[in-house]
Amino acid sequence: MSIAENIKQIKSEIHETATLVAVSKTKPNEAIIEAYNSGQRIFGENKVQELVQKHEDLPKDIEWHLIGHLQTNKVKYIAPFVSLIHAVDSIKLLKEINKQALKNNRVIDCLLQVKIAEEESKFGLSKTEALAIINSEEIQQLKNINIVGLMGMATNSSDESQVKSEFKLLSELFTQLSIINSQLSILSMGMSNDYKLALNQGSNMIRVGSTIFGDR
Ligand SMILES: *Cc1c(COP(=O)(O)O)cnc(C)c1O
């Protein structure tokens, strides 16, 4: 199927309940334009340099999400335009995003990445750390960031019950934190292999790459 057909298919599966982030990392501008011409406006990249280059080259009404790990020293490159940062995993990083957003006279939306997978390598906060950030006076005083939700990645496994229980954990934490902080509205979970499971567990934002653009 074509890129446009793949997007149409996924959108028909998620109805209006979730937002689709088309993950275009490593893919050429032509592929993104094809998705754009079919109506897709939200794209996700995981590398700062690639994101900056694509923002420069492509239509200005694209909403760019950074979905990958972000180093503090690279925030300045994306602060002028990024519309959502998915993988925030420290107070230090939040402070730097706030500082760079202020310089650009913007308020930047952020998601806290929570570690739900078993693998050691995955980044992210523990539930306790996420709760501490949501409750932090110091963070509430940062005027140029908004923490608008949570993001997580399940273990890359064919064991559906494991993936499902990891998504369920994050979904429950999201519900719990939403009671404390009414600004939380986005639950970003689910990728090509597991977005259906994620949607069943309450995801309202899925990040899909290979199912749209083909293998990387
Ligand atoms: C690459 C990536 C995705 C998309 O992965 P696919 O399996 O290609 O859908 C989603 N989220 C993050 C954080 C990624 O790095």
Coordinates of N, CA and C and ligand atoms in Angstrom, one line a residue:
M1 N 0.8 -1.2 0.0 CA 0.0 0.0 0.0 C 0.9 1.2 0.0
S2 N 0.3 2.3 -0.5 CA 1.1 3.6 -0.5 C 1.1 4.2 0.9
I3 N 1.9 5.2 1.0 CA 2.0 6.0 2.3 C 0.6 6.5 2.7
A4 N 0.0 7.1 1.6 CA -1.4 7.8 1.9 C -2.4 6.7 2.3
E5 N -2.3 5.5 1.7 CA -3.3 4.5 2.0 C -3.0 3.9 3.5
N6 N -1.7 3.8 3.8 CA -1.4 3.3 5.1 C -1.9 4.3 6.2
I7 N -1.8 5.6 6.0 CA -2.2 6.6 6.9 C -3.8 6.5 7.0
K8 N -4.4 6.4 5.9 CA -5.9 6.3 5.9 C -6.3 5.1 6.7
Q9 N -5.7 4.0 6.5 CA -6.0 2.8 7.2 C -5.9 2.9 8.7
I10 N -4.8 3.5 9.2 CA -4.5 3.7 10.6 C -5.6 4.7 11.2
K11 N -5.8 5.7 10.4 CA -6.8 6.7 10.9 C -8.2 6.1 11.1
S12 N -8.5 5.2 10.2 CA -9.8 4.5 10.3 C -9.9 3.6 11.5
E13 N -8.7 3.1 11.9 CA -8.7 2.3 13.1 C -8.7 3.1 14.4
I14 N -8.2 4.3 14.4 CA -8.2 5.0 15.7 C -9.3 6.0 15.8
H15 N -10.1 6.1 14.7 CA -11.3 7.1 14.7 C -10.8 8.4 15.2
E16 N -11.6 9.0 16.1 CA -11.2 10.4 16.6 C -10.6 10.3 18.0
T17 N -10.4 9.0 18.5 CA -10.0 8.9 19.9 C -8.5 9.1 20.1
A18 N -7.7 9.1 19.0 CA -6.3 9.3 19.3 C -5.7 10.1 18.1
T19 N -4.6 10.7 18.4 CA -3.8 11.5 17.5 C -2.7 10.6 16.9
L20 N -2.5 10.7 15.6 CA -1.5 9.9 14.9 C -0.2 10.8 14.7
V21 N 0.9 10.4 15.3 CA 2.2 11.0 15.0 C 2.9 10.1 13.9
A22 N 3.1 10.6 12.8 CA 3.8 9.9 11.7 C 5.3 10.0 11.9
V23 N 5.9 8.9 12.3 CA 7.3 8.9 12.6 C 8.2 8.7 11.4
S24 N 8.8 9.8 11.0 CA 9.5 9.9 9.7 C 11.0 9.8 9.8
K25 N 11.5 9.4 10.9 CA 13.0 9.3 11.1 C 13.6 8.5 10.0
T26 N 14.7 8.9 9.5 CA 15.5 8.3 8.4 C 14.8 8.3 7.1
K27 N 13.6 8.8 7.0 CA 12.9 8.8 5.7 C 13.1 10.1 5.0
P28 N 13.2 10.1 3.6 CA 13.5 11.3 2.9 C 12.3 12.2 2.8
N29 N 12.6 13.5 2.5 CA 11.5 14.5 2.4 C 10.4 14.1 1.5
E30 N 10.7 13.4 0.4 CA 9.6 13.0 -0.6 C 8.5 12.2 0.1
A31 N 9.0 11.3 1.0 CA 8.0 10.4 1.7 C 7.2 11.3 2.7
I32 N 7.8 12.3 3.3 CA 7.0 13.1 4.2 C 6.0 14.0 3.4
I33 N 6.4 14.4 2.3 CA 5.5 15.2 1.4 C 4.3 14.4 1.0
E34 N 4.6 13.1 0.7 CA 3.5 12.3 0.3 C 2.5 12.1 1.4
A35 N 3.0 12.0 2.6 CA 2.1 11.9 3.8 C 1.4 13.3 4.0
Y36 N 2.1 14.3 3.9 CA 1.6 15.7 4.0 C 0.4 15.9 3.0
N37 N 0.7 15.5 1.8 CA -0.4 15.7 0.8 C -1.6 14.9 1.0
S38 N -1.5 13.9 1.8 CA -2.7 13.1 2.2 C -3.4 13.7 3.4
G39 N -2.9 14.8 3.9 CA -3.5 15.5 5.1 C -2.8 15.4 6.4
Q40 N -1.8 14.5 6.5 CA -1.1 14.4 7.7 C -0.2 15.6 8.1
R41 N -0.3 16.1 9.3 CA 0.4 17.3 9.7 C 1.3 17.1 10.8
I42 N 1.2 16.0 11.6 CA 2.1 15.8 12.7 C 3.1 14.7 12.4
F43 N 4.4 15.1 12.6 CA 5.4 14.2 12.3 C 6.4 14.1 13.5
G44 N 6.9 12.9 13.7 CA 7.9 12.7 14.8 C 9.2 12.3 14.3
E45 N 10.3 12.9 15.0 CA 11.7 12.5 14.6 C 12.3 12.2 16.0
N46 N 13.4 11.4 15.9 CA 14.1 11.1 17.2 C 15.5 11.7 17.3
K47 N 15.9 12.4 16.2 CA 17.3 13.0 16.3 C 17.2 14.5 16.0
V48 N 17.8 15.3 16.9 CA 17.7 16.7 16.8 C 18.2 17.3 15.5
Q49 N 19.3 16.8 15.0 CA 19.9 17.4 13.8 C 18.9 17.1 12.6
E50 N 18.4 15.9 12.5 CA 17.5 15.5 11.4 C 16.2 16.3 11.5
L51 N 15.7 16.5 12.7 CA 14.5 17.3 12.9 C 14.7 18.8 12.5
V52 N 15.8 19.4 12.8 CA 16.1 20.7 12.4 C 16.1 20.9 10.9
Q53 N 16.8 19.9 10.3 CA 17.0 20.0 8.8 C 15.6 19.8 8.1
K54 N 14.8 18.9 8.6 CA 13.5 18.7 8.0 C 12.6 19.8 8.2
H55 N 12.6 20.4 9.4 CA 11.8 21.6 9.7 C 12.2 22.7 8.7
E56 N 13.5 22.9 8.4 CA 13.9 23.9 7.5 C 13.4 23.6 6.1
D57 N 13.5 22.4 5.7 CA 13.2 22.0 4.3 C 11.7 21.9 3.9
L58 N 10.9 21.6 4.9 CA 9.5 21.2 4.6 C 8.4 22.3 5.0
P59 N 7.2 22.1 4.6 CA 6.2 23.1 4.8 C 6.1 23.5 6.3
K60 N 5.8 24.8 6.5 CA 5.9 25.4 7.8 C 4.7 25.1 8.7
D61 N 3.6 24.5 8.1 CA 2.5 24.2 9.0 C 2.6 22.8 9.5
I62 N 3.7 22.1 9.3 CA 3.9 20.8 10.0 C 4.2 21.0 11.5
E63 N 3.5 20.2 12.3 CA 3.8 20.2 13.7 C 4.9 19.1 14.0
W64 N 6.0 19.6 14.4 CA 7.1 18.6 14.6 C 7.2 18.2 16.1
H65 N 7.2 16.8 16.3 CA 7.4 16.3 17.6 C 8.8 15.7 17.7
L66 N 9.5 15.9 18.8 CA 10.7 15.2 19.1 C 10.3 14.0 20.0
I67 N 10.5 12.8 19.5 CA 10.1 11.6 20.2 C 11.2 10.9 20.9
G68 N 12.5 11.2 20.5 CA 13.6 10.5 21.0 C 14.3 11.2 22.2
H69 N 15.3 10.6 22.8 CA 16.0 11.1 23.9 C 16.6 12.5 23.5
L70 N 16.5 13.4 24.5 CA 17.0 14.8 24.2 C 18.1 15.1 25.2
Q71 N 19.2 15.6 24.6 CA 20.3 16.0 25.5 C 20.2 17.5 25.8
T72 N 20.5 17.9 27.0 CA 20.3 19.3 27.4 C 21.0 20.3 26.5
N73 N 22.1 19.9 26.0 CA 22.9 20.9 25.2 C 22.3 21.0 23.8
K74 N 21.3 20.2 23.4 CA 20.7 20.3 22.1 C 19.3 21.0 22.1
V75 N 18.8 21.3 23.3 CA 17.4 21.9 23.4 C 17.4 23.2 22.5
K76 N 18.4 24.0 22.5 CA 18.4 25.3 21.9 C 18.1 25.2 20.4
Y77 N 18.5 24.1 19.7 CA 18.3 24.0 18.3 C 16.8 23.8 17.9
I78 N 16.0 23.2 18.8 CA 14.6 22.8 18.5 C 13.6 23.8 19.1
A79 N 14.1 24.5 20.2 CA 13.2 25.4 20.9 C 12.4 26.4 20.1
P80 N 13.0 26.9 19.0 CA 12.2 27.9 18.2 C 11.0 27.3 17.5
F81 N 10.9 26.0 17.3 CA 9.7 25.5 16.5 C 9.1 24.3 17.0
V82 N 9.7 23.5 17.9 CA 9.2 22.2 18.2 C 7.8 22.3 18.8
S83 N 6.8 21.4 18.5 CA 5.5 21.6 19.1 C 5.2 20.6 20.3
L84 N 5.9 19.5 20.3 CA 5.8 18.6 21.5 C 7.1 17.8 21.7
I85 N 7.6 17.8 22.9 CA 8.8 17.0 23.3 C 8.3 15.8 24.1
H86 N 8.5 14.6 23.5 CA 7.8 13.4 24.2 C 8.6 12.8 25.3
A87 N 10.0 12.9 25.3 CA 10.8 12.0 26.1 C 11.5 12.8 27.2
V88 N 10.8 13.6 27.9 CA 11.5 14.4 29.0 C 11.7 13.5 30.2
D89 N 12.9 13.4 30.7 CA 13.2 12.4 31.8 C 14.0 13.0 32.9
S90 N 14.1 14.3 33.0 CA 14.8 14.9 34.2 C 14.4 16.3 34.4
I91 N 14.5 16.7 35.7 CA 14.2 18.1 36.1 C 15.2 19.1 35.4
K92 N 16.5 18.6 35.3 CA 17.5 19.4 34.6 C 17.1 19.7 33.1
L93 N 16.5 18.7 32.5 CA 16.1 18.9 31.1 C 14.9 19.9 31.0
L94 N 14.0 19.7 31.9 CA 12.8 20.6 32.0 C 13.2 22.1 32.2
K95 N 14.2 22.3 33.0 CA 14.7 23.6 33.3 C 15.3 24.2 32.0
E96 N 16.1 23.4 31.3 CA 16.7 23.9 30.1 C 15.7 24.2 29.0
I97 N 14.7 23.3 28.9 CA 13.6 23.6 27.9 C 12.9 24.9 28.3
N98 N 12.7 25.1 29.5 CA 12.0 26.4 30.0 C 12.9 27.6 29.6
K99 N 14.2 27.5 29.8 CA 15.1 28.6 29.6 C 15.1 28.9 28.1
Q100 N 15.2 27.9 27.2 CA 15.3 28.1 25.8 C 13.9 28.5 25.2
A101 N 12.8 28.1 25.8 CA 11.5 28.5 25.4 C 11.3 30.0 25.7
L102 N 11.8 30.4 26.9 CA 11.7 31.8 27.2 C 12.5 32.7 26.3
K103 N 13.7 32.2 25.9 CA 14.5 33.0 24.9 C 13.7 33.2 23.6
N104 N 12.9 32.2 23.3 CA 12.1 32.2 22.0 C 10.7 32.8 22.2
N105 N 10.5 33.2 23.4 CA 9.2 33.8 23.7 C 8.0 32.8 23.5
R106 N 8.3 31.5 23.9 CA 7.3 30.5 23.6 C 7.0 29.7 24.9
V107 N 5.9 28.9 24.9 CA 5.7 27.9 25.9 C 5.7 26.6 25.2
I108 N 6.6 25.7 25.7 CA 6.8 24.4 25.0 C 6.1 23.3 25.8
D109 N 5.3 22.5 25.1 CA 4.6 21.4 25.7 C 5.5 20.2 25.8
C110 N 5.5 19.5 26.9 CA 6.4 18.4 27.1 C 5.6 17.2 27.7
L111 N 6.1 16.0 27.4 CA 5.6 14.8 28.0 C 6.7 14.2 28.9
L112 N 6.3 13.6 30.0 CA 7.3 12.9 30.8 C 7.4 11.5 30.3
Q113 N 8.6 11.0 30.1 CA 8.8 9.6 29.7 C 8.9 8.8 30.9
V114 N 8.0 7.8 31.0 CA 8.0 6.8 32.1 C 8.5 5.5 31.6
K115 N 9.4 4.9 32.4 CA 10.0 3.6 32.0 C 9.0 2.5 32.4
I116 N 8.5 1.8 31.4 CA 7.6 0.7 31.6 C 8.1 -0.6 31.1
A117 N 9.1 -0.6 30.2 CA 9.7 -1.8 29.6 C 10.7 -2.5 30.6
E118 N 10.9 -3.7 30.3 CA 11.8 -4.5 31.1 C 13.3 -4.2 30.7
E119 N 13.5 -3.9 29.4 CA 14.9 -3.8 29.0 C 15.6 -2.7 29.8
E120 N 16.8 -2.9 30.1 CA 17.6 -2.0 30.9 C 17.9 -0.7 30.1
S121 N 18.0 -0.8 28.8 CA 18.5 0.3 28.0 C 17.5 1.5 27.8
K122 N 16.3 1.2 28.0 CA 15.3 2.2 27.7 C 15.3 3.4 28.7
F123 N 15.3 4.6 28.2 CA 15.3 5.8 29.1 C 13.9 5.9 29.8
G124 N 13.9 6.8 30.8 CA 12.6 7.1 31.4 C 12.6 7.2 32.9
L125 N 11.6 7.8 33.4 CA 11.5 8.0 34.9 C 10.8 6.8 35.5
S126 N 11.0 6.6 36.8 CA 10.2 5.7 37.5 C 8.8 6.4 37.8
K127 N 7.8 5.6 38.3 CA 6.6 6.2 38.7 C 6.8 7.2 39.8
T128 N 7.6 6.9 40.7 CA 7.8 7.8 41.9 C 8.5 9.1 41.4
E129 N 9.4 9.0 40.5 CA 10.1 10.2 39.9 C 9.1 11.1 39.2
A130 N 8.2 10.4 38.4 CA 7.3 11.2 37.6 C 6.3 11.9 38.6
L131 N 5.9 11.2 39.6 CA 5.0 11.8 40.6 C 5.7 13.0 41.3
A132 N 6.9 12.9 41.6 CA 7.7 13.9 42.2 C 7.8 15.2 41.3
I133 N 8.0 15.0 40.1 CA 8.1 16.1 39.1 C 6.7 16.8 39.0
I134 N 5.6 16.0 38.9 CA 4.3 16.6 38.8 C 4.0 17.4 40.1
N135 N 4.5 17.0 41.2 CA 4.2 17.6 42.5 C 5.2 18.8 42.8
S136 N 6.2 18.9 42.0 CA 7.3 19.8 42.4 C 6.9 21.3 42.2
E137 N 7.0 22.0 43.3 CA 6.8 23.5 43.3 C 7.7 24.2 42.3
E138 N 9.0 23.8 42.3 CA 10.0 24.4 41.5 C 9.5 24.2 40.0
I139 N 9.0 23.1 39.6 CA 8.6 22.9 38.2 C 7.3 23.7 37.9
Q140 N 6.4 23.8 38.9 CA 5.2 24.5 38.7 C 5.5 26.0 38.4
Q141 N 6.7 26.5 38.9 CA 7.0 27.9 38.7 C 7.6 28.2 37.3
L142 N 8.0 27.1 36.6 CA 8.5 27.3 35.2 C 7.4 27.7 34.3
K143 N 7.4 29.0 33.8 CA 6.3 29.5 33.1 C 6.3 29.2 31.6
N144 N 7.5 28.7 31.1 CA 7.6 28.5 29.6 C 7.6 27.0 29.2
I145 N 7.2 26.2 30.1 CA 6.9 24.8 29.8 C 5.5 24.4 30.3
N146 N 4.9 23.5 29.6 CA 3.7 22.8 30.1 C 3.9 21.3 30.0
I147 N 3.8 20.7 31.2 CA 3.8 19.2 31.2 C 2.4 18.8 30.8
V148 N 2.2 18.2 29.7 CA 0.8 17.9 29.2 C 0.5 16.4 29.1
G149 N 1.4 15.6 29.6 CA 1.1 14.2 29.6 C 2.3 13.3 29.8
L150 N 2.1 12.0 29.5 CA 3.1 11.0 29.7 C 3.3 10.2 28.4
M151 N 4.6 9.7 28.3 CA 4.9 8.9 27.1 C 5.6 7.6 27.7
G152 N 5.4 6.5 26.9 CA 6.1 5.3 27.3 C 6.3 4.3 26.2
M153 N 7.3 3.5 26.3 CA 7.5 2.4 25.3 C 7.5 1.1 26.0
A154 N 6.7 0.2 25.4 CA 6.6 -1.2 26.0 C 7.8 -2.0 25.5
T155 N 8.0 -3.1 26.2 CA 9.1 -4.0 25.8 C 8.8 -4.5 24.4
N156 N 9.9 -4.6 23.6 CA 9.7 -5.1 22.2 C 9.6 -6.6 22.3
S157 N 8.4 -7.1 22.4 CA 8.2 -8.5 22.6 C 6.9 -9.0 21.9
S158 N 6.9 -10.3 21.6 CA 5.7 -10.8 21.0 C 4.7 -11.3 22.0
D159 N 5.1 -11.2 23.3 CA 4.2 -11.6 24.4 C 3.2 -10.5 24.7
E160 N 2.0 -10.7 24.1 CA 1.0 -9.6 24.1 C 0.6 -9.3 25.6
S161 N 0.6 -10.3 26.4 CA 0.1 -10.0 27.8 C 1.1 -9.2 28.5
Q162 N 2.4 -9.3 28.2 CA 3.4 -8.5 28.9 C 3.3 -7.0 28.4
V163 N 3.2 -6.9 27.1 CA 3.0 -5.5 26.5 C 1.8 -4.8 27.0
K164 N 0.7 -5.6 27.1 CA -0.6 -5.1 27.6 C -0.4 -4.6 29.0
S165 N 0.2 -5.4 29.8 CA 0.3 -5.0 31.3 C 1.2 -3.8 31.5
E166 N 2.2 -3.7 30.6 CA 3.1 -2.5 30.7 C 2.3 -1.2 30.3
F167 N 1.5 -1.3 29.2 CA 0.6 -0.2 28.8 C -0.4 0.2 29.9
K168 N -0.9 -0.9 30.6 CA -1.9 -0.7 31.6 C -1.3 0.1 32.8
L169 N -0.1 -0.3 33.1 CA 0.6 0.4 34.2 C 0.7 1.9 33.9
L170 N 1.1 2.2 32.7 CA 1.3 3.6 32.4 C -0.1 4.3 32.3
S171 N -1.1 3.6 31.8 CA -2.4 4.2 31.8 C -2.9 4.5 33.2
E172 N -2.7 3.6 34.1 CA -3.1 3.8 35.5 C -2.4 5.0 36.1
L173 N -1.1 5.1 35.8 CA -0.3 6.2 36.4 C -0.9 7.5 35.8
F174 N -1.2 7.5 34.5 CA -1.7 8.7 33.8 C -3.0 9.1 34.5
T175 N -3.9 8.2 34.8 CA -5.2 8.5 35.4 C -4.9 9.1 36.8
Q176 N -4.0 8.5 37.5 CA -3.7 9.0 38.9 C -3.1 10.4 38.9
L177 N -2.2 10.6 38.0 CA -1.5 11.9 37.9 C -2.4 13.0 37.4
S178 N -3.4 12.6 36.5 CA -4.3 13.6 36.0 C -5.2 14.2 37.0
I179 N -5.4 13.4 38.1 CA -6.2 13.9 39.2 C -5.5 15.0 40.0
I180 N -4.2 14.9 40.1 CA -3.3 15.9 40.7 C -3.1 17.1 39.8
N181 N -2.9 16.8 38.5 CA -2.6 17.9 37.6 C -3.5 17.9 36.4
S182 N -4.5 18.8 36.4 CA -5.5 18.8 35.4 C -5.0 19.2 34.0
Q183 N -3.7 19.6 33.9 CA -3.1 19.9 32.6 C -2.8 18.7 31.8
L184 N -2.7 17.5 32.5 CA -2.3 16.3 31.8 C -3.4 15.8 30.9
S185 N -3.2 15.7 29.6 CA -4.3 15.3 28.7 C -3.8 14.3 27.6
I186 N -2.4 14.2 27.5 CA -1.9 13.3 26.4 C -1.2 12.0 27.0
L187 N -1.6 10.9 26.5 CA -1.0 9.6 26.8 C -0.4 9.0 25.6
S188 N 0.9 9.2 25.4 CA 1.6 8.8 24.1 C 2.1 7.4 24.3
M189 N 1.4 6.5 23.8 CA 2.0 5.1 23.8 C 1.4 4.3 22.6
G190 N 2.3 3.4 22.1 CA 1.9 2.6 20.9 C 2.7 3.0 19.7
M191 N 3.3 2.0 19.1 CA 4.1 2.1 17.9 C 3.6 1.1 16.9
S192 N 4.3 0.9 15.7 CA 3.7 0.0 14.7 C 3.3 -1.3 15.2
N193 N 4.1 -2.0 16.0 CA 3.8 -3.3 16.4 C 2.8 -3.4 17.5
D194 N 2.5 -2.3 18.2 CA 1.7 -2.5 19.4 C 0.7 -1.4 19.6
Y195 N 0.4 -0.6 18.6 CA -0.5 0.5 18.8 C -1.9 0.1 19.1
K196 N -2.3 -1.1 18.6 CA -3.7 -1.5 18.9 C -3.9 -1.9 20.3
L197 N -2.8 -2.6 20.9 CA -2.9 -2.9 22.3 C -2.9 -1.6 23.1
A198 N -2.1 -0.6 22.7 CA -2.0 0.6 23.4 C -3.3 1.4 23.4
L199 N -4.0 1.4 22.3 CA -5.3 2.1 22.2 C -6.3 1.4 23.1
N200 N -6.2 0.1 23.2 CA -7.1 -0.6 24.1 C -6.9 -0.3 25.5
Q201 N -5.7 0.1 25.8 CA -5.3 0.5 27.2 C -5.5 2.0 27.5
G202 N -6.0 2.7 26.5 CA -6.3 4.1 26.8 C -5.4 5.1 26.2
S203 N -4.5 4.7 25.3 CA -3.6 5.6 24.6 C -4.4 6.6 23.8
N204 N -4.0 7.9 23.8 CA -4.7 8.8 22.9 C -3.7 9.5 21.9
M205 N -2.5 9.0 21.9 CA -1.5 9.5 20.9 C -0.6 8.3 20.5
I206 N -0.6 7.9 19.2 CA 0.3 6.8 18.8 C 1.4 7.3 17.9
R207 N 2.5 6.7 18.0 CA 3.7 7.1 17.2 C 4.0 6.0 16.2
V208 N 3.7 6.1 15.0 CA 3.8 5.0 14.0 C 4.7 5.4 12.9
G209 N 5.8 4.6 12.7 CA 6.7 4.8 11.7 C 6.7 3.8 10.5
S210 N 7.2 2.6 10.8 CA 7.3 1.6 9.7 C 6.0 1.2 9.1
T211 N 5.0 1.1 9.8 CA 3.7 0.7 9.2 C 3.2 1.8 8.2
I212 N 3.7 3.0 8.3 CA 3.3 4.0 7.3 C 4.3 4.1 6.2
F213 N 5.6 4.2 6.6 CA 6.7 4.5 5.6 C 7.4 3.3 5.1
G214 N 7.2 2.1 5.7 CA 8.0 1.0 5.4 C 9.1 0.8 6.3
D215 N 9.8 -0.3 6.2 CA 10.9 -0.6 7.1 C 12.1 0.4 7.0
R216 N 12.8 0.6 8.1 CA 13.9 1.5 8.0 C 15.2 0.7 7.8
Ligands
LIG1 C1 11.1 4.9 16.0 C2 10.1 5.2 17.0 C3 8.7 5.0 16.9 C4 8.1 4.4 15.7 O1 8.5 3.0 15.5 P1 7.8 2.1 14.5 O2 8.0 0.7 15.0 O3 8.6 2.3 13.2 O4 6.4 2.4 14.4 C5 7.9 5.4 17.9 N1 8.4 5.9 19.1 C6 9.7 6.2 19.2 C7 10.2 6.8 20.5 C8 10.6 5.8 18.2 O5 11.9 6.1 18.4

